[in-house]
Amino acid sequence: MNNSALITFTLLACIVLSPVSKADTAQSSTNHAIKMSSFNLSSQKWKNRVLIVFASSVDNHIYQQQMQLLQKYTRGLAERDLVLVEILATNESYANRQPIDESSAAKLRDSFGVDKENFRVILVGKDGDIKRSDATPVQATAIFEEIDAMPMRQQEMQERRRK
């Protein structure tokens, strides 16, 4: 068997034998497979704060306004161990810009009682409790002030100063 035939055979075997589950992929409008992940709020407990933005779609004016308010503060989000979760009714939902499956999005909607048509911003602390809930867009600085006043965040800032 020559080298090119061996390479072709190996590639075909890898493609045919590679495990792919429906839970791992979804078809986009351009027919490319997109990796989907599940997102479980309880897995974030004691690791990250979570900012959840619920909206009907990316075309929603209020959603766009909220995302613009957060856009230039990605460093501030990261400094505060904040995971940004976008739950959109159009089956497009993300956790830190990574697509999450519809099942995870539906569970979050149910957990917080937010209808698909409603806009809501919810801040969840590392302890898993709701720290704030807003029905209108919120300035990133207001969210940061709220987080920075939390005892756990105060302790984190002191520890970082010591290093």
PDB file of C-alpha atoms in Angstrom:
ATOM      1  CA  MET A   1       0.000   0.000   0.000  1.00  0.00           C
ATOM      2  CA  ASN A   2       1.500   3.377  -0.975  1.00  0.00           C
ATOM      3  CA  ASN A   3       1.660   6.354   1.391  1.00  0.00           C
ATOM      4  CA  SER A   4      -1.216   8.339  -0.141  1.00  0.00           C
ATOM      5  CA  ALA A   5      -3.555   5.349  -0.010  1.00  0.00           C
ATOM      6  CA  LEU A   6      -2.559   4.733   3.620  1.00  0.00           C
ATOM      7  CA  ILE A   7      -3.211   8.379   4.543  1.00  0.00           C
ATOM      8  CA  THR A   8      -6.589   8.333   2.769  1.00  0.00           C
ATOM      9  CA  PHE A   9      -7.579   5.093   4.506  1.00  0.00           C
ATOM     10  CA  THR A  10      -6.527   6.493   7.922  1.00  0.00           C
ATOM     11  CA  LEU A  11      -8.503   9.710   7.387  1.00  0.00           C
ATOM     12  CA  LEU A  12     -11.598   7.803   6.298  1.00  0.00           C
ATOM     13  CA  ALA A  13     -11.354   5.514   9.323  1.00  0.00           C
ATOM     14  CA  CYS A  14     -11.082   8.530  11.635  1.00  0.00           C
ATOM     15  CA  ILE A  15     -14.118  10.173  10.084  1.00  0.00           C
ATOM     16  CA  VAL A  16     -16.261   7.034  10.101  1.00  0.00           C
ATOM     17  CA  LEU A  17     -15.246   5.911  13.601  1.00  0.00           C
ATOM     18  CA  SER A  18     -15.297   9.294  15.360  1.00  0.00           C
ATOM     19  CA  PRO A  19     -18.092   9.517  17.931  1.00  0.00           C
ATOM     20  CA  VAL A  20     -20.573  12.299  17.275  1.00  0.00           C
ATOM     21  CA  SER A  21     -23.723  12.712  19.279  1.00  0.00           C
ATOM     22  CA  LYS A  22     -26.693  14.886  18.512  1.00  0.00           C
ATOM     23  CA  ALA A  23     -26.201  16.616  21.855  1.00  0.00           C
ATOM     24  CA  ASP A  24     -22.790  17.851  20.720  1.00  0.00           C
ATOM     25  CA  THR A  25     -23.840  19.455  17.466  1.00  0.00           C
ATOM     26  CA  ALA A  26     -26.587  21.516  15.953  1.00  0.00           C
ATOM     27  CA  GLN A  27     -27.023  22.570  12.362  1.00  0.00           C
ATOM     28  CA  SER A  28     -26.703  26.271  11.638  1.00  0.00           C
ATOM     29  CA  SER A  29     -28.364  28.040   8.736  1.00  0.00           C
ATOM     30  CA  THR A  30     -25.172  27.605   6.700  1.00  0.00           C
ATOM     31  CA  ASN A  31     -25.224  23.853   7.378  1.00  0.00           C
ATOM     32  CA  HIS A  32     -22.021  23.848   9.447  1.00  0.00           C
ATOM     33  CA  ALA A  33     -21.983  21.888  12.674  1.00  0.00           C
ATOM     34  CA  ILE A  34     -21.707  24.057  15.793  1.00  0.00           C
ATOM     35  CA  LYS A  35     -20.428  22.618  19.066  1.00  0.00           C
ATOM     36  CA  MET A  36     -23.097  23.004  21.730  1.00  0.00           C
ATOM     37  CA  SER A  37     -22.446  22.707  25.441  1.00  0.00           C
ATOM     38  CA  SER A  38     -24.788  22.293  28.322  1.00  0.00           C
ATOM     39  CA  PHE A  39     -24.777  24.969  31.000  1.00  0.00           C
ATOM     40  CA  ASN A  40     -25.688  24.206  34.581  1.00  0.00           C
ATOM     41  CA  LEU A  41     -25.912  27.090  37.030  1.00  0.00           C
ATOM     42  CA  SER A  42     -25.083  24.848  39.999  1.00  0.00           C
ATOM     43  CA  SER A  43     -21.718  23.950  38.414  1.00  0.00           C
ATOM     44  CA  GLN A  44     -20.742  27.623  38.728  1.00  0.00           C
ATOM     45  CA  LYS A  45     -21.436  27.780  42.469  1.00  0.00           C
ATOM     46  CA  TRP A  46     -18.429  28.931  44.532  1.00  0.00           C
ATOM     47  CA  LYS A  47     -16.389  29.348  41.306  1.00  0.00           C
ATOM     48  CA  ASN A  48     -18.047  32.118  39.323  1.00  0.00           C
ATOM     49  CA  ARG A  49     -20.648  34.826  39.500  1.00  0.00           C
ATOM     50  CA  VAL A  50     -23.151  34.631  36.659  1.00  0.00           C
ATOM     51  CA  LEU A  51     -24.792  37.502  34.801  1.00  0.00           C
ATOM     52  CA  ILE A  52     -27.753  36.213  32.801  1.00  0.00           C
ATOM     53  CA  VAL A  53     -29.303  38.361  30.079  1.00  0.00           C
ATOM     54  CA  PHE A  54     -32.682  37.072  28.878  1.00  0.00           C
ATOM     55  CA  ALA A  55     -34.154  38.454  25.633  1.00  0.00           C
ATOM     56  CA  SER A  56     -36.331  37.445  22.702  1.00  0.00           C
ATOM     57  CA  SER A  57     -33.546  37.726  20.087  1.00  0.00           C
ATOM     58  CA  VAL A  58     -30.313  39.450  19.120  1.00  0.00           C
ATOM     59  CA  ASP A  59     -32.478  41.891  17.172  1.00  0.00           C
ATOM     60  CA  ASN A  60     -34.237  43.017  20.345  1.00  0.00           C
ATOM     61  CA  HIS A  61     -33.376  46.696  20.896  1.00  0.00           C
ATOM     62  CA  ILE A  62     -33.154  46.379  24.689  1.00  0.00           C
ATOM     63  CA  TYR A  63     -30.872  43.339  24.392  1.00  0.00           C
ATOM     64  CA  GLN A  64     -28.584  45.227  21.992  1.00  0.00           C
ATOM     65  CA  GLN A  65     -28.484  48.159  24.390  1.00  0.00           C
ATOM     66  CA  GLN A  66     -27.503  45.860  27.291  1.00  0.00           C
ATOM     67  CA  MET A  67     -24.774  44.166  25.287  1.00  0.00           C
ATOM     68  CA  GLN A  68     -23.341  47.546  24.274  1.00  0.00           C
ATOM     69  CA  LEU A  69     -23.228  48.547  27.949  1.00  0.00           C
ATOM     70  CA  LEU A  70     -21.198  45.406  28.733  1.00  0.00           C
ATOM     71  CA  GLN A  71     -19.081  45.246  25.579  1.00  0.00           C
ATOM     72  CA  LYS A  72     -16.170  47.426  26.648  1.00  0.00           C
ATOM     73  CA  TYR A  73     -15.956  45.884  30.125  1.00  0.00           C
ATOM     74  CA  THR A  74     -14.807  42.338  29.310  1.00  0.00           C
ATOM     75  CA  ARG A  75     -11.745  42.782  31.518  1.00  0.00           C
ATOM     76  CA  GLY A  76     -13.933  43.889  34.434  1.00  0.00           C
ATOM     77  CA  LEU A  77     -16.168  40.863  33.918  1.00  0.00           C
ATOM     78  CA  ALA A  78     -13.161  38.535  34.011  1.00  0.00           C
ATOM     79  CA  GLU A  79     -11.641  40.255  37.076  1.00  0.00           C
ATOM     80  CA  ARG A  80     -14.858  39.593  38.976  1.00  0.00           C
ATOM     81  CA  ASP A  81     -15.100  35.932  37.897  1.00  0.00           C
ATOM     82  CA  LEU A  82     -18.275  36.806  36.027  1.00  0.00           C
ATOM     83  CA  VAL A  83     -19.699  34.432  33.415  1.00  0.00           C
ATOM     84  CA  LEU A  84     -21.950  36.213  30.923  1.00  0.00           C
ATOM     85  CA  VAL A  85     -24.890  34.041  29.859  1.00  0.00           C
ATOM     86  CA  GLU A  86     -27.182  35.188  27.060  1.00  0.00           C
ATOM     87  CA  ILE A  87     -30.503  33.349  26.860  1.00  0.00           C
ATOM     88  CA  LEU A  88     -32.356  34.140  23.646  1.00  0.00           C
ATOM     89  CA  ALA A  89     -35.750  32.774  22.628  1.00  0.00           C
ATOM     90  CA  THR A  90     -34.480  32.194  19.086  1.00  0.00           C
ATOM     91  CA  ASN A  91     -32.608  29.026  20.128  1.00  0.00           C
ATOM     92  CA  GLU A  92     -29.352  30.987  20.217  1.00  0.00           C
ATOM     93  CA  SER A  93     -27.948  31.060  23.723  1.00  0.00           C
ATOM     94  CA  TYR A  94     -24.398  31.532  24.936  1.00  0.00           C
ATOM     95  CA  ALA A  95     -22.202  31.277  28.019  1.00  0.00           C
ATOM     96  CA  ASN A  96     -19.124  33.488  27.577  1.00  0.00           C
ATOM     97  CA  ARG A  97     -19.794  33.530  23.819  1.00  0.00           C
ATOM     98  CA  GLN A  98     -19.862  29.709  23.577  1.00  0.00           C
ATOM     99  CA  PRO A  99     -23.151  28.241  22.284  1.00  0.00           C
ATOM    100  CA  ILE A 100     -25.199  26.359  24.863  1.00  0.00           C
ATOM    101  CA  ASP A 101     -27.969  23.897  24.136  1.00  0.00           C
ATOM    102  CA  GLU A 102     -31.661  24.777  24.159  1.00  0.00           C
ATOM    103  CA  SER A 103     -32.321  22.459  27.083  1.00  0.00           C
ATOM    104  CA  SER A 104     -29.950  24.471  29.296  1.00  0.00           C
ATOM    105  CA  ALA A 105     -31.529  27.733  28.144  1.00  0.00           C
ATOM    106  CA  ALA A 106     -35.039  26.427  28.859  1.00  0.00           C
ATOM    107  CA  LYS A 107     -34.013  25.313  32.358  1.00  0.00           C
ATOM    108  CA  LEU A 108     -32.669  28.792  33.132  1.00  0.00           C
ATOM    109  CA  ARG A 109     -35.847  30.427  31.817  1.00  0.00           C
ATOM    110  CA  ASP A 110     -37.930  28.102  34.000  1.00  0.00           C
ATOM    111  CA  SER A 111     -35.711  28.549  37.073  1.00  0.00           C
ATOM    112  CA  PHE A 112     -36.038  32.329  36.963  1.00  0.00           C
ATOM    113  CA  GLY A 113     -39.577  32.475  35.582  1.00  0.00           C
ATOM    114  CA  VAL A 114     -38.650  34.576  32.552  1.00  0.00           C
ATOM    115  CA  ASP A 115     -40.912  34.226  29.483  1.00  0.00           C
ATOM    116  CA  LYS A 116     -39.340  34.064  26.027  1.00  0.00           C
ATOM    117  CA  GLU A 117     -40.645  37.516  25.153  1.00  0.00           C
ATOM    118  CA  ASN A 118     -39.348  39.265  28.284  1.00  0.00           C
ATOM    119  CA  PHE A 119     -36.071  41.053  28.880  1.00  0.00           C
ATOM    120  CA  ARG A 120     -34.356  40.520  32.217  1.00  0.00           C
ATOM    121  CA  VAL A 121     -30.839  40.850  33.631  1.00  0.00           C
ATOM    122  CA  ILE A 122     -30.086  38.665  36.653  1.00  0.00           C
ATOM    123  CA  LEU A 123     -26.886  38.645  38.690  1.00  0.00           C
ATOM    124  CA  VAL A 124     -26.207  35.421  40.579  1.00  0.00           C
ATOM    125  CA  GLY A 125     -23.485  35.422  43.232  1.00  0.00           C
ATOM    126  CA  LYS A 126     -20.912  32.722  43.803  1.00  0.00           C
ATOM    127  CA  ASP A 127     -23.159  31.436  46.591  1.00  0.00           C
ATOM    128  CA  GLY A 128     -25.890  30.762  43.998  1.00  0.00           C
ATOM    129  CA  ASP A 129     -28.246  33.469  45.307  1.00  0.00           C
ATOM    130  CA  ILE A 130     -29.801  36.181  43.145  1.00  0.00           C
ATOM    131  CA  LYS A 131     -28.036  39.469  43.918  1.00  0.00           C
ATOM    132  CA  ARG A 132     -29.992  41.712  41.555  1.00  0.00           C
ATOM    133  CA  SER A 133     -32.680  41.476  38.915  1.00  0.00           C
ATOM    134  CA  ASP A 134     -33.486  44.213  36.409  1.00  0.00           C
ATOM    135  CA  ALA A 135     -36.139  44.528  33.696  1.00  0.00           C
ATOM    136  CA  THR A 136     -34.200  47.294  31.913  1.00  0.00           C
ATOM    137  CA  PRO A 137     -30.587  47.520  30.720  1.00  0.00           C
ATOM    138  CA  VAL A 138     -28.005  47.990  33.472  1.00  0.00           C
ATOM    139  CA  GLN A 139     -24.693  49.845  33.341  1.00  0.00           C
ATOM    140  CA  ALA A 140     -21.699  47.532  33.778  1.00  0.00           C
ATOM    141  CA  THR A 141     -20.366  49.922  36.423  1.00  0.00           C
ATOM    142  CA  ALA A 142     -23.549  49.474  38.492  1.00  0.00           C
ATOM    143  CA  ILE A 143     -23.121  45.696  38.329  1.00  0.00           C
ATOM    144  CA  PHE A 144     -19.453  46.027  39.293  1.00  0.00           C
ATOM    145  CA  GLU A 145     -20.306  48.282  42.245  1.00  0.00           C
ATOM    146  CA  GLU A 146     -22.810  45.712  43.464  1.00  0.00           C
ATOM    147  CA  ILE A 147     -20.260  42.899  43.155  1.00  0.00           C
ATOM    148  CA  ASP A 148     -17.413  44.925  44.677  1.00  0.00           C
ATOM    149  CA  ALA A 149     -19.532  45.591  47.779  1.00  0.00           C
ATOM    150  CA  MET A 150     -20.002  41.844  48.394  1.00  0.00           C
ATOM    151  CA  PRO A 151     -17.955  40.382  51.287  1.00  0.00           C
ATOM    152  CA  MET A 152     -16.571  37.584  49.117  1.00  0.00           C
ATOM    153  CA  ARG A 153     -15.402  40.064  46.471  1.00  0.00           C
ATOM    154  CA  GLN A 154     -13.819  42.255  49.170  1.00  0.00           C
ATOM    155  CA  GLN A 155     -11.848  39.222  50.315  1.00  0.00           C
ATOM    156  CA  GLU A 156     -10.813  38.412  46.718  1.00  0.00           C
ATOM    157  CA  MET A 157      -9.542  41.973  46.193  1.00  0.00           C
ATOM    158  CA  GLN A 158      -7.509  41.822  49.434  1.00  0.00           C
ATOM    159  CA  GLU A 159      -5.951  38.507  48.413  1.00  0.00           C
ATOM    160  CA  ARG A 160      -5.011  39.876  44.977  1.00  0.00           C
ATOM    161  CA  ARG A 161      -3.378  42.951  46.553  1.00  0.00           C
ATOM    162  CA  ARG A 162      -1.186  40.679  48.692  1.00  0.00           C
ATOM    163  CA  LYS A 163       0.133  38.798  45.658  1.00  0.00           C
TER     164      LYS A 163
END
